[in-house]
Amino acid sequence: MIPYLPLLQINARYMDEIEEAVGTTLASGSYLRGRQTARFEEAYARYTGTTQCVACGNGLDALTLIFKAYMELGLLSSGDEVIVPANTYIASILALSANNLKPVLVEPDARTLQIDGSLIESAVTPRTRAILIVHLYGRCAYTAAIGAICKRHHLLLVEDNAQAHGCTFQGRRTGSIGHAAAHSFYPTKNLGALGDAGAVTTNNGELAEVVRALGNYGSSEKYVFPYKGINSRMDEVQAAVLNVKLQYLDSDNLRRREIADYYYRNIRNEAVSLPADASADCVYHIFPILCPYRDALQRHLADLGIGTAIHYPIPPHKQGAYKEWHNRNLPVTELIHQQELSIPCHPALTDDEAAHIVQAINSFRP
Ligand SMILES: *Cc1c(COP(=O)(O)O)cnc(C)c1O
């Protein structure tokens, strides 16, 4: 049996170091806002290539805090429009709704599965204030064209980097490209904790300060509350685990890329198509394949002992949470949601397992 994502196997490779880090944290008597979190913030800012990193409770909070901070700073106000890819995970969109911002859905490019840069400009209106790009599946969504649109229309550029830790664009890490970026360290992500954790990175010290305050009840100093904040902290245990795993993020990503390259070279089936090869920049959080007979292919692989997943079965505009969008026509998004199948692609996958997966896909007949 080849599971889709065996978290224990992935973490077991670093078991001794993780146990030691957890033990050290337990023995330190400091469980929140301590040295492990401070160390992680510094290390992750350096890793990403930003001056600021603010740890928080999870990826959704990281996104929500960024937009909330921009509202406190007067750069965004209630009702402003934010452009976002229509095929993203719902958290990206929830962060906008939570701040009374209006998500404007833009279709992805069917070849890259990322927001289609050529459709962004026609979605810009006088109320547009920001673009939230999402580096879906570990692939960079940023392009020079998107940067130019932001400049031309004076838009904020925010990155949802939950799926792309370590991904690069022309040598710059995602998370350092826009004005601010949100990261999730949910256990399944490329850099995954043993529970919830998240962070905001930016080069804007003022923004980082407001994000930090907002995540701590809106407190700028002890018992002083300039904002109506929330409680969103990273615990010391999670920070300690992330401090261990951050050291291995690049080698883990390299292994993901090796597996992806192998898939690109060897998957050959007329019923299956792969997104355009993203080459060296991509960190393959997910390896998506597209098949018009997706459910039959998923059953075929299950029969051969291979676990798969779907990212995602129902697009945001068809969810009960967003009834107002139910009659929107977003054919590329819907096609992806009907045809996408994620196959195992993680740093603990062996060569033999990858070979078995390729054989199984190539033997599929609809
Ligand atoms: C996982 C994820 C999030 C949310 O992260 P949590 O830590 O689970 O809150 C946001 N956006 C994307 C694209 C994600 O994949």
Coordinates of C-alpha atoms and ligand atoms in Angstrom, one line a residue:
M1 CA 0.0 0.0 0.0
I2 CA 1.3 3.4 -1.0
P3 CA -0.5 6.1 1.1
Y4 CA -1.1 9.5 -0.4
L5 CA 0.8 11.4 2.3
P6 CA 2.2 9.3 5.3
L7 CA 2.9 12.1 7.8
L8 CA 4.4 9.7 10.3
Q9 CA 6.9 8.4 7.8
I10 CA 7.8 11.9 6.7
N11 CA 8.4 13.1 10.3
A12 CA 10.1 9.8 11.4
R13 CA 13.1 10.7 9.3
Y14 CA 13.8 13.4 11.9
M15 CA 12.4 11.7 14.9
D16 CA 15.4 12.0 17.3
E17 CA 15.8 15.7 16.6
I18 CA 12.1 16.4 16.9
E19 CA 11.8 14.5 20.2
E20 CA 14.8 16.4 21.6
A21 CA 13.4 19.7 20.5
V22 CA 10.0 18.9 22.1
G23 CA 11.7 17.7 25.3
T24 CA 13.9 20.8 25.5
T25 CA 10.8 23.0 25.1
L26 CA 8.9 21.0 27.8
A27 CA 11.9 21.4 30.2
S28 CA 12.2 25.2 29.4
G29 CA 8.9 26.0 31.2
S30 CA 8.2 28.6 28.5
Y31 CA 5.3 27.5 26.2
L32 CA 4.2 30.7 24.3
R33 CA 6.0 33.7 23.0
G34 CA 9.4 32.3 24.0
R35 CA 12.8 31.7 22.6
Q36 CA 11.8 28.9 20.1
T37 CA 9.3 31.2 18.4
A38 CA 11.7 34.1 18.3
R39 CA 14.3 31.8 16.8
F40 CA 11.9 30.5 14.2
E41 CA 10.8 34.1 13.2
E42 CA 14.4 35.0 12.6
A43 CA 15.3 31.9 10.8
Y44 CA 12.3 31.9 8.6
A45 CA 12.6 35.6 7.6
R46 CA 16.2 34.8 6.6
Y47 CA 15.1 31.7 4.7
T48 CA 12.4 33.6 2.9
G49 CA 14.6 36.7 2.3
T50 CA 12.5 39.2 4.1
T51 CA 13.3 41.5 7.0
Q52 CA 10.2 40.6 9.0
C53 CA 8.5 37.4 10.1
V54 CA 5.6 37.3 12.6
A55 CA 4.5 33.9 13.8
C56 CA 0.8 33.2 14.3
G57 CA -1.6 30.4 14.9
N58 CA -2.3 29.1 11.4
G59 CA -2.3 30.0 7.7
L60 CA -5.9 31.4 7.6
D61 CA -5.0 33.7 10.5
A62 CA -1.9 34.8 8.7
L63 CA -3.9 35.8 5.7
T64 CA -6.7 37.4 7.8
L65 CA -4.2 39.4 9.9
I66 CA -2.4 40.8 6.8
F67 CA -5.7 42.2 5.4
K68 CA -6.8 43.4 8.8
A69 CA -3.5 45.2 9.3
Y70 CA -3.9 46.9 5.9
M71 CA -7.3 48.1 7.0
E72 CA -5.9 49.5 10.3
L73 CA -3.2 51.2 8.3
G74 CA -5.8 52.8 6.1
L75 CA -4.6 51.2 2.9
L76 CA -7.8 49.1 2.6
S77 CA -11.3 49.8 3.6
S78 CA -14.6 47.8 3.8
G79 CA -16.0 46.9 0.4
D80 CA -12.7 47.2 -1.5
E81 CA -12.1 44.6 -4.1
V82 CA -9.3 42.0 -4.0
I83 CA -8.5 39.8 -7.0
V84 CA -8.0 36.2 -6.2
P85 CA -7.7 33.0 -8.3
A86 CA -11.1 31.2 -8.6
N87 CA -9.5 27.7 -8.1
T88 CA -7.8 28.4 -4.8
Y89 CA -8.4 26.7 -1.5
I90 CA -11.3 28.4 0.3
A91 CA -9.1 29.9 3.1
S92 CA -7.7 32.5 0.7
I93 CA -11.2 33.7 0.1
L94 CA -12.4 33.4 3.7
A95 CA -9.6 35.8 4.8
L96 CA -11.1 38.5 2.5
S97 CA -14.7 37.9 3.5
A98 CA -13.7 38.1 7.2
N99 CA -12.5 41.6 6.6
N100 CA -15.5 42.7 4.5
L101 CA -13.4 42.8 1.4
K102 CA -14.9 41.7 -1.9
P103 CA -13.2 38.7 -3.5
V104 CA -13.1 39.1 -7.3
L105 CA -12.6 35.6 -8.8
V106 CA -10.2 35.3 -11.8
E107 CA -9.9 32.1 -13.7
P108 CA -6.6 30.1 -13.8
D109 CA -4.6 29.2 -16.8
A110 CA -5.4 25.5 -17.7
R111 CA -1.7 24.8 -18.4
T112 CA -0.2 26.1 -15.2
L113 CA -3.3 25.9 -12.9
Q114 CA -2.2 29.3 -11.6
I115 CA -4.2 32.6 -11.9
D116 CA -4.3 33.7 -15.6
G117 CA -2.3 36.9 -15.7
S118 CA -3.9 37.9 -19.0
L119 CA -7.4 38.0 -17.4
I120 CA -6.4 40.1 -14.4
E121 CA -6.3 43.6 -15.9
S122 CA -9.9 43.3 -17.2
A123 CA -11.0 42.4 -13.6
V124 CA -9.5 45.7 -12.2
T125 CA -12.2 48.3 -11.3
P126 CA -11.9 51.6 -9.5
R127 CA -12.5 49.7 -6.2
T128 CA -9.7 47.2 -6.8
R129 CA -7.0 47.6 -4.1
A130 CA -5.1 44.4 -4.1
I131 CA -4.2 41.1 -5.7
L132 CA -3.9 37.9 -3.6
I133 CA -1.9 35.5 -5.6
V134 CA -1.8 31.9 -4.4
H135 CA 1.2 29.7 -5.3
L136 CA -1.0 26.6 -5.7
Y137 CA 0.5 23.1 -5.6
G138 CA 3.9 24.6 -4.8
R139 CA 4.2 26.4 -8.1
C140 CA 5.0 30.1 -8.4
A141 CA 2.0 32.2 -9.4
Y142 CA 3.9 35.4 -9.7
T143 CA 4.8 36.7 -13.2
A144 CA 6.5 40.0 -14.3
A145 CA 3.1 40.8 -15.9
I146 CA 1.3 40.6 -12.6
G147 CA 4.0 42.8 -11.0
A148 CA 3.5 45.4 -13.8
I149 CA -0.3 45.4 -13.3
C150 CA 0.2 46.1 -9.6
K151 CA 2.5 49.0 -10.4
R152 CA 0.2 50.4 -13.0
H153 CA -2.9 50.3 -10.8
H154 CA -1.2 50.9 -7.5
L155 CA -2.4 47.6 -6.1
L156 CA -1.1 45.8 -3.1
L157 CA 0.3 42.3 -3.9
V158 CA -0.2 39.7 -1.2
E159 CA 1.0 36.1 -1.5
D160 CA -0.7 33.0 -0.1
N161 CA 2.4 30.9 0.3
A162 CA 0.7 28.1 2.3
Q163 CA 1.7 25.5 -0.4
A164 CA 5.0 26.8 -1.6
H165 CA 7.7 27.1 1.1
G166 CA 11.0 27.3 -0.7
C167 CA 9.6 28.0 -4.1
T168 CA 11.5 30.6 -6.1
F169 CA 10.9 33.2 -8.8
Q170 CA 14.2 34.2 -10.6
G171 CA 16.1 33.3 -7.4
R172 CA 13.8 35.1 -5.0
R173 CA 11.8 33.0 -2.6
T174 CA 8.0 33.2 -2.7
G175 CA 6.9 35.0 0.4
S176 CA 9.4 37.8 -0.4
I177 CA 7.9 38.9 -3.8
G178 CA 4.8 40.8 -2.8
H179 CA 4.2 43.4 -0.1
A180 CA 3.3 40.7 2.4
A181 CA 2.9 36.9 2.4
A182 CA 1.0 34.4 4.5
H183 CA 2.4 30.9 5.3
S184 CA 0.7 27.9 6.8
F185 CA 2.7 25.2 8.6
Y186 CA -0.3 22.8 8.8
P187 CA 1.2 19.3 9.1
T188 CA 0.7 18.3 5.5
K189 CA 2.5 21.4 4.1
N190 CA 6.1 21.2 2.8
L191 CA 7.2 22.7 6.1
G192 CA 4.7 21.1 8.4
A193 CA 4.4 21.4 12.2
L194 CA 2.7 18.8 14.5
G195 CA -0.4 20.9 14.7
D196 CA -1.5 24.3 13.6
A197 CA 1.0 27.1 12.9
G198 CA 1.4 30.0 10.5
A199 CA 3.4 33.1 9.8
V200 CA 3.4 36.5 8.0
T201 CA 6.5 37.7 6.1
T202 CA 7.1 41.2 4.8
N203 CA 9.8 43.8 4.3
N204 CA 7.4 46.4 5.8
G205 CA 8.3 46.9 9.5
E206 CA 5.2 49.0 10.2
L207 CA 2.9 46.3 8.7
A208 CA 4.7 43.6 10.7
E209 CA 4.2 45.6 13.9
V210 CA 0.4 45.9 13.3
V211 CA 0.2 42.2 12.4
R212 CA 2.0 41.3 15.6
A213 CA -0.3 43.5 17.7
L214 CA -3.5 42.2 16.0
G215 CA -2.5 38.6 16.7
N216 CA -2.0 39.5 20.3
Y217 CA -5.5 40.9 21.1
G218 CA -4.6 44.1 19.4
S219 CA -2.0 44.9 22.0
S220 CA 1.0 47.1 21.2
E221 CA 2.4 46.9 24.7
K222 CA 1.3 45.1 27.8
Y223 CA -2.3 46.1 28.7
V224 CA -2.5 48.7 25.9
F225 CA -4.9 47.9 23.1
P226 CA -4.9 50.3 20.1
Y227 CA -6.8 47.7 17.9
K228 CA -9.5 45.1 18.2
G229 CA -7.3 42.1 17.7
I230 CA -7.6 38.3 18.0
N231 CA -5.5 35.7 19.8
S232 CA -3.3 33.9 17.2
R233 CA 0.0 32.6 18.5
M234 CA 2.4 29.9 17.5
D235 CA 3.2 27.6 20.4
E236 CA 6.7 27.0 21.5
V237 CA 6.4 23.3 20.8
Q238 CA 5.4 23.9 17.1
A239 CA 8.2 26.5 16.7
A240 CA 10.7 24.0 18.1
V241 CA 9.6 21.4 15.6
L242 CA 9.7 23.9 12.8
N243 CA 13.2 25.0 13.8
V244 CA 14.3 21.3 13.3
K245 CA 12.4 20.8 10.0
L246 CA 13.4 24.1 8.4
Q247 CA 16.9 22.8 8.2
Y248 CA 15.7 20.0 5.9
L249 CA 13.2 22.0 3.8
D250 CA 15.5 22.5 0.9
S251 CA 16.6 18.8 0.7
D252 CA 13.0 17.7 1.1
N253 CA 12.0 20.0 -1.7
L254 CA 14.8 18.7 -3.8
R255 CA 13.5 15.1 -3.4
R256 CA 10.0 16.3 -4.3
R257 CA 11.4 17.8 -7.5
E258 CA 13.3 14.6 -8.3
I259 CA 10.1 12.6 -8.1
A260 CA 8.2 15.2 -10.1
D261 CA 10.9 15.1 -12.8
Y262 CA 10.6 11.3 -12.9
Y263 CA 6.8 11.6 -13.3
Y264 CA 7.2 14.1 -16.1
R265 CA 9.6 11.8 -18.0
N266 CA 7.6 8.6 -17.5
I267 CA 3.9 9.2 -17.2
R268 CA 2.5 8.3 -20.7
N269 CA -1.2 7.8 -21.0
E270 CA -3.5 9.5 -23.6
A271 CA -6.2 9.8 -21.0
V272 CA -3.9 11.7 -18.6
S273 CA -2.4 15.2 -19.0
L274 CA 0.1 16.9 -16.8
P275 CA 0.4 20.7 -16.2
A276 CA 3.2 22.4 -18.1
D277 CA 6.5 21.5 -16.6
A278 CA 7.4 24.1 -13.9
S279 CA 11.0 22.9 -13.8
A280 CA 13.4 24.0 -11.1
D281 CA 11.4 26.7 -9.4
C282 CA 8.5 24.5 -8.2
V283 CA 8.4 22.7 -4.8
Y284 CA 5.6 20.3 -5.7
H285 CA 3.6 20.5 -2.6
I286 CA 1.1 18.6 -4.7
F287 CA 1.6 16.8 -8.0
P288 CA -1.6 17.3 -9.9
I289 CA -2.6 15.3 -13.0
L290 CA -5.7 15.9 -15.0
C291 CA -8.0 13.1 -16.4
P292 CA -11.5 13.4 -17.8
Y293 CA -12.2 10.0 -16.2
R294 CA -10.7 11.1 -12.9
D295 CA -12.9 9.0 -10.6
A296 CA -12.3 5.8 -12.6
L297 CA -8.5 6.6 -12.5
Q298 CA -8.7 7.1 -8.8
R299 CA -10.4 3.7 -8.3
H300 CA -7.9 2.0 -10.6
L301 CA -5.0 3.4 -8.6
A302 CA -6.8 2.4 -5.3
D303 CA -7.2 -1.1 -6.6
L304 CA -3.4 -1.2 -7.2
G305 CA -2.8 0.0 -3.6
I306 CA -2.1 3.7 -4.4
G307 CA -3.6 6.4 -2.3
T308 CA -4.6 9.7 -4.1
A309 CA -6.3 12.9 -3.2
I310 CA -8.4 15.6 -5.0
H311 CA -7.5 19.3 -4.7
Y312 CA -10.3 20.2 -4.7
P313 CA -13.5 18.4 -5.4
I314 CA -15.8 21.5 -5.2
P315 CA -14.6 25.0 -6.2
P316 CA -15.3 28.0 -3.9
H317 CA -18.0 29.4 -6.1
K318 CA -20.0 26.2 -5.8
Q319 CA -19.8 26.1 -2.0
G320 CA -22.7 26.7 0.3
A321 CA -20.7 29.5 1.9
Y322 CA -20.8 31.5 -1.3
K323 CA -24.3 31.0 -2.7
E324 CA -24.1 34.5 -4.3
W325 CA -21.6 33.0 -6.8
H326 CA -23.5 29.8 -7.7
N327 CA -24.5 30.9 -11.2
R328 CA -21.0 32.3 -12.0
N329 CA -19.5 30.7 -15.2
L330 CA -15.9 29.7 -14.5
P331 CA -15.3 26.9 -16.9
V332 CA -11.5 26.4 -16.4
T333 CA -11.9 26.3 -12.6
E334 CA -14.7 23.8 -13.0
L335 CA -12.7 21.7 -15.4
I336 CA -9.8 21.5 -13.0
H337 CA -12.1 20.6 -10.1
Q338 CA -13.7 17.8 -12.2
Q339 CA -10.4 16.4 -13.6
E340 CA -7.7 17.0 -11.0
L341 CA -6.1 14.0 -9.2
S342 CA -3.2 14.4 -6.8
I343 CA -0.7 11.5 -6.8
P344 CA 1.8 10.8 -4.0
C345 CA 4.7 13.2 -4.2
H346 CA 6.6 13.7 -0.8
P347 CA 10.2 13.4 0.4
A348 CA 9.7 10.0 2.0
L349 CA 8.5 8.4 -1.3
T350 CA 10.9 5.7 -2.6
D351 CA 12.1 5.2 -6.2
D352 CA 10.3 1.9 -6.2
E353 CA 7.0 3.4 -5.1
A354 CA 7.3 6.2 -7.8
A355 CA 8.0 3.5 -10.4
H356 CA 4.9 1.5 -9.3
I357 CA 2.8 4.7 -9.4
V358 CA 3.9 5.4 -13.0
Q359 CA 3.2 1.9 -14.1
A360 CA -0.2 2.0 -12.5
I361 CA -1.1 5.3 -14.2
N362 CA 0.2 4.1 -17.6
S363 CA -1.8 0.9 -17.4
F364 CA -5.1 2.8 -16.9
R365 CA -7.7 2.4 -19.7
P366 CA -10.9 4.4 -19.4
Ligands
LIG1 C1 -3.5 25.2 3.9 C2 -3.9 26.4 3.2 C3 -4.3 27.6 3.8 C4 -4.7 27.6 5.3 O1 -3.8 27.2 6.2 P1 -4.2 26.7 7.6 O2 -2.9 26.7 8.4 O3 -4.8 25.4 7.5 O4 -5.2 27.7 8.2 C5 -4.5 28.7 3.1 N1 -4.3 28.8 1.8 C6 -3.9 27.7 1.1 C7 -3.7 27.8 -0.4 C8 -3.7 26.5 1.8 O5 -3.3 25.4 1.1

